[in-house]
Amino acid sequence: MRRKRWWALSAALAAVVALAGCSAPASGTDGSGADGDPQYGGDLVVGLYLEPLALDPHRQGYWETYRVSRNIFEGLTKEDTSGATDPTEIQPSLATDWTTPDGGRTWTFTLREGVTFGDGSPFDAEALDKNVRRISDPTYEYYDEKSAKSLSVWFSTLTAGTVIDDHTYQFSFSQPFLGFPRILAQSMATLTIGNPAVWEQYGNDGFADHPDGTGPYLFESRTVGDRIVLKKNPDYWGDAPYLDSLTFRIIPNNQTRLAALISGEVDLISYVQPEDVQTLESQGFQVPDGTGSSLLYISYNFKNPAFADERVRQALIYGLDRQKLSDELYNGYAQPQYSFEPPGNEAFDPEVRDFEYDPDKAVELLKEAGYGAGDLSFTIVVDVANQNTAEWLQSQYKEIGVDVDIVSLDRTSYIARAYSPEPNDGLSLDEYGGTYAEWLYQGFNGLTGKGLDKSQFPDITSALDAALHTDDAEARIDLWKQAEETLRNDAVVIPTVNLTKYYALGPNVRGFVWPSTNWYDLTKVWLAD
């Protein structure tokens, strides 16, 4: 049962609004202090801006999916989501310890004892092995090609997964992989753990209809296009969450999602629009400051011959005033980004710069490439949530003599068009990133879906491989920084901004923290009376 809400009393809301000049704290509350001790019970309602994809630990896509599924599934490791460390510290989860004797070629994990899945079956080395085989072993009856493809970015060099004993498991790779423990703590394209009994009963495609893991919440129901409901796991191995249940409502429309928060229908929303921040804070809502480990960036359609010319790619970066973008489009609630490694990433360097705003230089490069004013034209493809960004870019590029058309599509159609572009498509807008230095490798390889031919960029490929497969732990981060510089100088992508106001919460939500990740921990969240 949900707790009585502050908003149910119009007088209370009026009192909040009357607090002229007052707003909620800039960061999430810690669940203590003037509000007293945390309270157990209640249903937290979250407004999502996207329909989550499959609730399957090995088929996940979109952060909004993981913000739901991480309550059901866990990994061998996890990130410290207390906000105390930046970059986040890697902590034990379903594994209590891990070691490598040979520079990352072999990893041995000691598994936590006494852990069960939601149906009561044990999590042990055999269960882990079935998860590994599902994504790597074509001889396994429940090998899943979709999952294998999704996780291949990290597991293509896996040569063996070995059960040592009931609570010890070993991964063997053909090349060093020192970043492996942090990769296991991520959201997508990694090995979070599902209950093998479910895919053995319902098949791989049926797992998402009956998702089961070891997490603090259990799946209760899903109505596609409407909501997903989770209930507290009474047998959870870790600290019990405060809330009895979590309800995730799918509300793609920004204004509808905002209205749901203001009316009290939901307690937490993501992807807050910059123009709404001041209104929310003035009415007592919490809009915490933070920098998730992500960035918005612009991808080139490398199938368009114009972008084979490095001068054109550089010109579009020189012609983009990212500080102005942050100030005008995001009302100052964003930071300009000049690197493909985002804030919160273990290899992030805030001092690096690519090609800073210089419209004269942009025009000069375009002229060298054979494009006078109005000669270069292309289409920007975006999803509807980024229509305003596309319009801003259209105006900006007009100033350097580039004509841009806009195609705005729903999310599913956008993904299809971005990866199967039409001949005159030029740019598409994306959001991704992570705390792991290896994101650079993942992000670069993701550009191949936009037509990038890695053989045309041997220096980048070589630098990324050297960083990914080093066996020198002390040199690893420096190698990733060198790879970032190589990628940055070749202008293969346009970093734009990192958002600093992303979530909003009702005044009675306590314990929420926005760490430098792209998700949050709801086990510490509670609702005040």
Coordinates of C-alpha atoms in Angstrom, one line a residue:
M1 CA 0.0 0.0 0.0
R2 CA 1.3 3.4 -0.9
R3 CA 1.9 6.0 1.8
K4 CA -0.2 9.1 2.1
R5 CA 1.2 11.7 -0.2
W6 CA 2.1 15.2 0.6
W7 CA 0.3 16.4 -2.6
A8 CA -3.0 15.0 -1.5
L9 CA -3.5 18.1 0.6
S10 CA -3.9 21.2 -1.5
A11 CA -3.1 23.3 1.5
A12 CA 0.3 21.6 1.8
L13 CA 1.1 22.3 -1.8
A14 CA 0.1 25.9 -1.5
A15 CA 2.4 26.2 1.5
V16 CA 5.3 24.7 -0.5
V17 CA 4.7 27.0 -3.5
A18 CA 4.5 30.0 -1.1
L19 CA 8.1 29.5 0.0
A20 CA 9.4 32.2 -2.3
G21 CA 13.0 31.7 -3.3
C22 CA 13.3 28.3 -1.5
S23 CA 14.1 25.1 -3.2
A24 CA 15.1 21.6 -2.4
P25 CA 18.7 20.7 -1.7
A26 CA 21.0 20.5 -4.8
S27 CA 21.8 16.9 -4.1
G28 CA 19.8 13.9 -3.0
T29 CA 19.1 13.6 0.7
D30 CA 20.8 10.9 2.7
G31 CA 17.7 9.6 4.4
S32 CA 18.5 11.0 7.8
G33 CA 18.7 14.3 9.6
A34 CA 15.6 16.5 10.1
D35 CA 13.4 14.0 8.4
G36 CA 14.2 11.3 11.1
D37 CA 15.0 7.7 10.6
P38 CA 14.2 6.0 7.3
Q39 CA 10.7 4.5 7.1
Y40 CA 9.8 1.1 5.7
G41 CA 6.9 0.5 3.3
G42 CA 5.2 2.2 0.5
D43 CA 5.3 2.1 -3.3
L44 CA 7.7 4.3 -5.3
V45 CA 6.4 5.3 -8.7
V46 CA 9.0 6.2 -11.4
G47 CA 8.2 7.9 -14.6
L48 CA 10.3 6.5 -17.5
Y49 CA 10.8 8.4 -20.7
L50 CA 11.3 5.2 -22.8
E51 CA 9.6 1.8 -22.9
P52 CA 12.2 -0.6 -21.5
L53 CA 13.4 -3.4 -23.7
A54 CA 13.4 -7.0 -22.7
L55 CA 13.9 -7.7 -18.9
D56 CA 16.6 -10.2 -19.8
P57 CA 20.1 -9.8 -18.2
H58 CA 21.8 -10.5 -21.5
R59 CA 19.5 -8.7 -24.0
Q60 CA 19.4 -5.3 -22.3
G61 CA 19.3 -2.0 -24.1
Y62 CA 18.6 1.6 -23.0
W63 CA 19.4 2.8 -19.5
E64 CA 15.7 3.1 -18.7
T65 CA 15.7 -0.7 -19.1
Y66 CA 18.5 -1.1 -16.7
R67 CA 17.0 1.3 -14.2
V68 CA 14.3 -1.3 -13.9
S69 CA 16.1 -4.5 -14.3
R70 CA 19.0 -3.8 -11.9
N71 CA 16.5 -4.3 -9.1
I72 CA 15.9 -7.8 -10.3
F73 CA 19.4 -8.9 -11.6
E74 CA 22.8 -8.4 -10.2
G75 CA 26.4 -8.9 -11.4
L76 CA 29.4 -10.5 -9.8
T77 CA 30.6 -7.0 -9.1
K78 CA 28.9 -3.7 -8.6
E79 CA 29.7 0.0 -8.5
D80 CA 29.6 2.1 -5.4
T81 CA 26.4 4.1 -5.9
S82 CA 26.7 6.1 -2.7
G83 CA 28.2 9.0 -4.5
A84 CA 31.3 8.9 -2.3
T85 CA 33.7 8.0 -5.1
D86 CA 34.4 9.4 -8.6
P87 CA 35.1 7.4 -10.5
T88 CA 33.0 4.8 -8.8
E89 CA 34.7 2.1 -6.7
I90 CA 34.1 -1.5 -7.7
Q91 CA 32.7 -3.5 -4.9
P92 CA 31.7 -7.2 -4.3
S93 CA 28.2 -8.3 -5.2
L94 CA 27.5 -11.9 -6.2
A95 CA 31.3 -12.4 -5.9
T96 CA 33.1 -11.6 -2.7
D97 CA 36.6 -11.6 -4.2
W98 CA 38.4 -11.8 -7.5
T99 CA 42.1 -12.3 -8.5
T100 CA 44.2 -12.5 -11.7
P101 CA 47.6 -14.2 -11.6
D102 CA 48.6 -13.4 -15.1
G103 CA 47.8 -9.7 -16.0
G104 CA 44.1 -10.3 -16.8
R105 CA 44.2 -13.4 -18.9
T106 CA 42.6 -15.5 -16.2
W107 CA 40.2 -14.2 -13.5
T108 CA 39.1 -16.4 -10.6
F109 CA 36.0 -15.3 -8.7
T110 CA 34.9 -16.4 -5.2
L111 CA 31.1 -16.5 -5.2
R112 CA 28.9 -15.4 -2.4
E113 CA 27.3 -18.2 -0.4
G114 CA 23.7 -18.4 0.7
V115 CA 22.3 -16.5 -2.3
T116 CA 19.1 -17.7 -4.0
F117 CA 17.1 -16.7 -7.1
G118 CA 13.5 -15.6 -6.6
D119 CA 12.2 -19.1 -7.0
G120 CA 14.4 -20.4 -4.2
S121 CA 17.0 -22.2 -6.4
P122 CA 20.6 -21.5 -5.5
F123 CA 23.0 -19.2 -7.1
D124 CA 26.3 -21.1 -7.3
A125 CA 29.1 -21.8 -9.8
E126 CA 26.8 -24.1 -11.9
A127 CA 24.2 -21.4 -12.2
L128 CA 26.9 -18.9 -13.2
D129 CA 28.3 -21.4 -15.7
K130 CA 24.9 -21.7 -17.4
N131 CA 24.8 -17.8 -17.7
V132 CA 28.3 -17.9 -19.3
R133 CA 27.4 -20.7 -21.7
R134 CA 24.2 -19.0 -22.7
I135 CA 26.3 -16.1 -24.2
S136 CA 29.4 -18.0 -25.3
D137 CA 28.9 -21.7 -26.0
P138 CA 27.0 -22.8 -29.2
T139 CA 26.9 -26.4 -27.9
Y140 CA 24.8 -25.4 -24.9
E141 CA 21.1 -26.2 -25.4
Y142 CA 20.1 -22.7 -24.4
Y143 CA 22.8 -20.8 -26.2
D144 CA 21.2 -17.5 -27.2
E145 CA 22.5 -15.9 -30.4
K146 CA 20.9 -12.5 -29.5
S147 CA 22.6 -12.4 -26.2
A148 CA 25.9 -13.7 -27.6
K149 CA 25.9 -10.9 -30.2
S150 CA 25.1 -8.3 -27.6
L151 CA 27.9 -9.4 -25.2
S152 CA 30.5 -10.2 -27.9
V153 CA 32.1 -6.8 -27.5
W154 CA 33.6 -8.1 -24.2
F155 CA 33.3 -11.8 -24.4
S156 CA 34.6 -12.6 -27.9
T157 CA 38.1 -13.4 -26.5
L158 CA 36.7 -15.7 -23.8
T159 CA 38.3 -19.1 -24.3
A160 CA 36.8 -20.9 -21.3
G161 CA 34.5 -20.6 -18.3
T162 CA 35.3 -23.2 -15.6
V163 CA 33.6 -24.4 -12.5
I164 CA 36.3 -24.8 -9.9
D165 CA 34.0 -25.8 -7.1
D166 CA 30.5 -24.9 -5.8
H167 CA 31.5 -21.3 -5.1
T168 CA 34.6 -20.7 -7.3
Y169 CA 34.5 -19.9 -11.0
Q170 CA 37.3 -19.0 -13.5
F171 CA 37.2 -17.0 -16.7
S172 CA 40.0 -17.5 -19.2
F173 CA 40.7 -15.0 -22.1
S174 CA 43.0 -15.3 -25.0
Q175 CA 44.4 -11.8 -24.3
P176 CA 44.8 -9.7 -21.1
F177 CA 41.6 -8.1 -19.9
L178 CA 42.4 -5.9 -16.8
G179 CA 39.1 -4.0 -17.1
F180 CA 37.0 -7.1 -16.7
P181 CA 35.8 -6.5 -13.0
R182 CA 34.5 -3.1 -13.9
I183 CA 32.9 -4.3 -17.1
L184 CA 31.0 -6.9 -15.0
A185 CA 29.5 -4.0 -12.9
Q186 CA 27.9 -2.3 -16.0
S187 CA 24.4 -2.4 -17.4
M188 CA 24.4 -3.4 -21.1
A189 CA 26.5 -5.9 -23.0
T190 CA 27.7 -7.5 -19.8
L191 CA 27.1 -10.6 -17.7
T192 CA 24.4 -9.8 -15.1
I193 CA 23.0 -13.0 -13.7
G194 CA 19.6 -14.5 -14.5
N195 CA 18.0 -17.7 -13.2
P196 CA 18.8 -20.6 -15.7
A197 CA 15.7 -22.5 -14.5
V198 CA 13.6 -19.8 -16.2
W199 CA 15.1 -20.1 -19.7
E200 CA 15.2 -23.9 -19.3
Q201 CA 11.4 -23.8 -18.7
Y202 CA 10.3 -21.0 -21.0
G203 CA 13.1 -20.8 -23.6
N204 CA 15.3 -17.8 -24.3
D205 CA 12.6 -15.7 -25.8
G206 CA 10.3 -16.4 -22.9
F207 CA 12.7 -15.4 -20.2
A208 CA 11.8 -11.7 -20.3
D209 CA 8.1 -12.6 -19.6
H210 CA 9.2 -14.3 -16.3
P211 CA 12.4 -12.5 -15.3
D212 CA 14.1 -13.8 -12.2
G213 CA 17.4 -12.9 -10.6
T214 CA 19.0 -12.5 -7.2
G215 CA 18.2 -8.8 -6.7
P216 CA 16.3 -6.9 -3.9
Y217 CA 13.1 -7.0 -5.9
L218 CA 11.0 -9.6 -7.7
F219 CA 9.1 -9.2 -10.9
E220 CA 5.3 -9.0 -10.4
S221 CA 3.8 -7.7 -13.7
R222 CA 4.3 -5.8 -16.9
T223 CA 1.8 -4.1 -19.1
V224 CA 3.7 -3.0 -22.2
G225 CA 3.2 0.7 -22.9
D226 CA 1.9 1.3 -19.4
R227 CA 3.9 0.0 -16.4
I228 CA 6.2 -2.6 -14.8
V229 CA 5.6 -3.6 -11.1
L230 CA 8.2 -5.1 -8.8
K231 CA 7.8 -6.3 -5.2
K232 CA 10.3 -6.6 -2.4
N233 CA 12.3 -9.8 -2.3
P234 CA 11.7 -11.2 1.2
D235 CA 14.7 -13.5 0.9
Y236 CA 17.2 -11.0 -0.5
W237 CA 20.7 -11.8 0.7
G238 CA 21.7 -8.2 1.2
D239 CA 20.3 -5.3 3.1
A240 CA 16.5 -5.2 2.8
P241 CA 15.2 -2.2 0.7
Y242 CA 12.9 0.3 2.5
L243 CA 10.2 0.2 -0.1
D244 CA 7.6 -2.5 -0.5
S245 CA 7.3 -2.1 -4.2
L246 CA 8.4 -0.2 -7.3
T247 CA 6.2 0.8 -10.1
F248 CA 7.7 2.0 -13.3
R249 CA 5.3 3.9 -15.6
I250 CA 6.1 4.5 -19.2
I251 CA 5.5 8.2 -20.0
P252 CA 7.4 9.2 -23.2
N253 CA 6.0 12.7 -23.5
N254 CA 8.1 15.2 -21.6
Q255 CA 5.2 17.4 -20.5
T256 CA 3.0 14.5 -19.5
R257 CA 5.8 13.1 -17.4
L258 CA 6.4 16.5 -15.8
A259 CA 2.7 16.8 -15.0
A260 CA 2.6 13.4 -13.5
L261 CA 5.4 14.4 -11.1
I262 CA 3.8 17.7 -10.2
S263 CA 0.4 16.1 -9.6
G264 CA 2.0 13.4 -7.4
E265 CA 1.1 10.5 -9.7
V266 CA 4.9 9.7 -9.8
D267 CA 7.7 10.3 -7.4
L268 CA 10.7 10.3 -9.7
I269 CA 11.3 11.1 -13.3
S270 CA 14.3 11.0 -15.6
Y271 CA 15.4 13.2 -18.5
V272 CA 14.1 16.4 -17.0
Q273 CA 13.8 19.2 -19.5
P274 CA 16.1 22.2 -18.8
E275 CA 13.2 24.7 -19.1
D276 CA 11.4 22.8 -16.3
V277 CA 14.1 22.9 -13.7
Q278 CA 13.4 26.3 -12.2
T279 CA 9.7 25.7 -12.0
L280 CA 10.2 22.4 -10.2
E281 CA 12.7 23.7 -7.7
S282 CA 10.6 26.8 -6.9
Q283 CA 7.7 24.4 -6.0
G284 CA 9.8 22.3 -3.6
F285 CA 10.7 19.5 -5.9
Q286 CA 14.2 18.0 -5.8
V287 CA 16.3 18.3 -9.0
P288 CA 19.7 17.1 -7.8
D289 CA 23.0 18.2 -9.4
G290 CA 25.2 15.5 -10.8
T291 CA 27.1 14.2 -13.8
G292 CA 26.2 10.7 -14.8
S293 CA 29.0 9.0 -16.7
S294 CA 27.5 9.7 -20.1
L295 CA 27.6 12.2 -22.9
L296 CA 25.4 13.3 -25.7
Y297 CA 27.3 13.1 -29.0
I298 CA 26.8 13.4 -32.7
S299 CA 27.7 10.5 -35.0
Y300 CA 28.6 10.9 -38.7
N301 CA 27.0 8.8 -41.3
F302 CA 30.2 7.5 -42.8
K303 CA 28.3 6.0 -45.7
N304 CA 27.8 9.6 -46.9
P305 CA 30.9 10.3 -49.0
A306 CA 31.2 13.9 -47.6
F307 CA 32.3 12.5 -44.2
A308 CA 35.2 10.5 -45.6
D309 CA 37.0 13.8 -45.7
E310 CA 38.6 14.6 -42.4
R311 CA 38.4 18.4 -43.2
V312 CA 34.6 18.2 -43.3
R313 CA 34.4 16.3 -40.0
Q314 CA 36.7 18.8 -38.4
A315 CA 34.8 21.7 -39.8
L316 CA 31.5 20.6 -38.2
I317 CA 33.3 20.4 -34.9
Y318 CA 35.0 23.8 -35.3
G319 CA 31.6 25.2 -36.3
L320 CA 29.8 24.0 -33.1
D321 CA 29.8 26.3 -30.1
R322 CA 29.3 23.8 -27.3
Q323 CA 29.3 26.4 -24.5
K324 CA 26.6 28.2 -26.3
L325 CA 24.7 24.9 -26.8
S326 CA 25.0 24.3 -23.0
D327 CA 23.8 27.8 -22.1
E328 CA 21.1 28.3 -24.7
L329 CA 19.5 24.9 -25.3
Y330 CA 20.1 23.4 -21.8
N331 CA 19.7 26.6 -19.8
G332 CA 23.2 26.1 -18.3
Y333 CA 22.3 22.7 -16.9
A334 CA 24.9 20.9 -19.0
Q335 CA 28.6 20.9 -19.4
P336 CA 30.4 21.1 -22.8
Q337 CA 32.2 17.9 -23.7
Y338 CA 35.4 17.8 -25.8
S339 CA 36.3 14.2 -25.3
F340 CA 34.6 10.9 -26.1
E341 CA 35.4 9.7 -22.5
P342 CA 32.7 11.3 -20.3
P343 CA 32.8 12.7 -16.8
G344 CA 32.9 9.9 -14.2
N345 CA 34.9 7.7 -16.5
E346 CA 38.1 6.3 -15.0
A347 CA 40.1 7.8 -17.9
F348 CA 38.3 11.1 -18.1
D349 CA 40.5 14.2 -18.3
P350 CA 38.6 17.5 -18.0
E351 CA 41.5 19.4 -19.6
V352 CA 41.5 17.9 -23.0
R353 CA 40.1 19.7 -26.0
D354 CA 39.4 18.6 -29.6
F355 CA 38.6 21.4 -32.1
E356 CA 37.3 24.4 -30.1
Y357 CA 34.7 26.7 -31.6
D358 CA 36.2 28.7 -34.6
P359 CA 33.7 29.4 -37.3
D360 CA 36.3 31.0 -39.6
K361 CA 38.4 27.9 -39.4
A362 CA 35.3 25.8 -40.2
V363 CA 34.6 27.8 -43.3
E364 CA 38.2 27.6 -44.4
L365 CA 38.3 23.8 -44.0
L366 CA 35.0 23.5 -45.9
K367 CA 36.4 25.6 -48.7
E368 CA 39.6 23.5 -48.8
A369 CA 37.3 20.4 -49.2
G370 CA 35.5 22.0 -52.1
Y371 CA 32.4 23.3 -50.3
G372 CA 31.4 26.9 -50.6
A373 CA 28.4 28.5 -48.8
G374 CA 25.4 26.3 -49.3
D375 CA 27.3 23.5 -51.2
L376 CA 27.2 21.1 -48.3
S377 CA 23.8 19.8 -47.3
F378 CA 22.6 16.8 -45.4
T379 CA 19.9 15.5 -43.1
I380 CA 20.1 15.3 -39.3
V381 CA 18.2 12.2 -38.0
V382 CA 16.9 12.4 -34.4
D383 CA 14.3 10.9 -32.2
V384 CA 11.5 13.2 -31.2
A385 CA 13.1 13.9 -27.8
N386 CA 15.9 15.6 -29.5
Q387 CA 13.9 17.6 -32.1
N388 CA 14.9 20.9 -30.3
T389 CA 18.6 19.9 -30.4
A390 CA 18.4 19.3 -34.2
E391 CA 16.8 22.7 -34.7
W392 CA 19.5 24.4 -32.7
L393 CA 22.2 22.6 -34.8
Q394 CA 20.5 23.5 -38.0
S395 CA 20.7 27.2 -37.1
Q396 CA 24.3 26.8 -35.9
Y397 CA 25.6 25.1 -39.0
K398 CA 23.8 27.7 -41.2
E399 CA 26.3 30.2 -39.9
I400 CA 29.1 28.3 -41.5
G401 CA 27.3 27.8 -44.8
V402 CA 26.0 24.3 -44.2
D403 CA 22.3 23.5 -45.0
V404 CA 20.7 21.0 -42.8
D405 CA 17.3 19.2 -43.0
I406 CA 15.7 17.4 -40.0
V407 CA 14.0 14.1 -39.8
S408 CA 12.5 13.4 -36.4
L409 CA 11.2 9.9 -35.6
D410 CA 10.0 7.8 -32.7
R411 CA 12.7 6.0 -30.9
T412 CA 12.3 2.6 -32.6
S413 CA 12.2 4.2 -36.1
Y414 CA 15.1 6.4 -35.2
I415 CA 17.3 3.5 -34.3
A416 CA 16.4 1.8 -37.6
R417 CA 17.1 4.9 -39.7
A418 CA 20.3 5.8 -37.9
Y419 CA 21.8 2.4 -38.6
S420 CA 20.4 2.0 -42.0
P421 CA 20.7 5.6 -43.3
E422 CA 19.4 7.1 -46.5
P423 CA 22.0 8.5 -48.9
N424 CA 21.8 12.1 -47.8
D425 CA 21.7 11.5 -44.1
G426 CA 24.6 13.1 -42.4
L427 CA 24.4 13.2 -38.6
S428 CA 22.5 11.4 -35.9
L429 CA 22.3 12.1 -32.1
D430 CA 23.2 9.6 -29.5
E431 CA 23.7 9.2 -25.7
Y432 CA 25.9 6.7 -24.1
G433 CA 29.1 6.3 -22.0
G434 CA 30.2 4.6 -18.8
T435 CA 32.6 4.7 -15.9
Y436 CA 34.9 2.1 -17.6
A437 CA 37.8 3.3 -19.7
E438 CA 36.9 0.5 -22.2
W439 CA 33.9 2.6 -23.2
L440 CA 36.2 4.2 -25.7
Y441 CA 36.6 0.9 -27.5
Q442 CA 32.9 0.1 -27.3
G443 CA 31.9 3.6 -28.5
F444 CA 34.3 3.5 -31.4
N445 CA 33.2 0.1 -32.5
G446 CA 29.6 1.3 -32.2
L447 CA 30.4 3.8 -35.0
T448 CA 30.8 0.9 -37.4
G449 CA 27.1 0.7 -37.4
K450 CA 27.0 4.2 -38.8
G451 CA 29.3 3.1 -41.7
L452 CA 32.7 3.7 -40.1
D453 CA 35.4 1.4 -41.6
K454 CA 37.9 0.6 -38.9
S455 CA 40.6 -0.2 -41.5
Q456 CA 40.6 3.5 -42.5
F457 CA 41.6 4.4 -39.0
P458 CA 44.5 2.1 -38.2
D459 CA 46.1 4.4 -35.6
I460 CA 42.9 4.5 -33.5
T461 CA 42.4 0.7 -33.8
S462 CA 46.0 0.1 -32.8
A463 CA 45.8 2.5 -29.8
L464 CA 42.5 1.0 -28.6
D465 CA 43.8 -2.6 -28.8
A466 CA 47.0 -1.7 -26.9
A467 CA 44.9 -0.2 -24.1
L468 CA 42.3 -3.0 -24.0
H469 CA 44.8 -5.8 -23.9
T470 CA 47.6 -4.4 -21.8
D471 CA 48.8 -6.6 -18.9
D472 CA 50.3 -3.6 -17.1
A473 CA 47.8 -2.4 -14.6
E474 CA 49.9 0.8 -13.8
A475 CA 50.0 1.7 -17.5
R476 CA 46.4 0.9 -18.3
I477 CA 44.8 4.3 -17.8
D478 CA 47.6 6.2 -19.5
L479 CA 47.1 3.9 -22.5
W480 CA 43.4 4.7 -22.6
K481 CA 44.2 8.4 -22.5
Q482 CA 46.6 8.0 -25.4
A483 CA 43.9 6.2 -27.3
E484 CA 41.4 8.9 -26.5
E485 CA 43.8 11.5 -27.9
T486 CA 44.3 9.5 -31.2
L487 CA 40.5 9.1 -31.6
R488 CA 39.9 12.8 -30.8
N489 CA 42.4 14.0 -33.3
D490 CA 40.9 12.0 -36.1
A491 CA 37.5 13.7 -35.5
V492 CA 35.4 10.5 -35.9
V493 CA 32.7 11.7 -33.5
I494 CA 31.4 15.0 -32.1
P495 CA 31.1 15.1 -28.3
T496 CA 28.6 17.7 -27.3
V497 CA 27.4 18.0 -23.6
N498 CA 27.0 16.1 -20.4
L499 CA 23.7 16.9 -18.6
T500 CA 23.9 18.1 -15.0
K501 CA 20.1 18.1 -14.1
Y502 CA 18.7 14.8 -15.2
Y503 CA 16.4 13.5 -12.4
A504 CA 13.5 15.1 -10.4
L505 CA 11.9 13.8 -7.3
G506 CA 8.9 14.6 -5.2
P507 CA 9.5 16.5 -1.9
N508 CA 8.8 13.4 0.2
V509 CA 11.4 11.2 -1.5
R510 CA 14.4 10.5 0.7
G511 CA 17.7 8.7 0.3
F512 CA 18.1 9.2 -3.4
V513 CA 21.7 9.7 -4.6
W514 CA 22.8 10.4 -8.2
P515 CA 26.3 8.8 -8.4
S516 CA 28.5 9.2 -11.4
T517 CA 26.8 6.3 -13.2
N518 CA 23.8 6.2 -15.5
W519 CA 21.5 4.6 -13.1
Y520 CA 20.6 4.8 -9.4
D521 CA 20.1 2.6 -6.3
L522 CA 16.6 2.5 -5.1
T523 CA 17.3 0.2 -2.1
K524 CA 18.2 3.2 0.0
V525 CA 15.2 5.3 -1.1
W526 CA 12.2 5.8 1.2
L527 CA 9.1 7.9 1.4
A528 CA 8.5 10.4 4.2
D529 CA 5.0 10.9 5.5

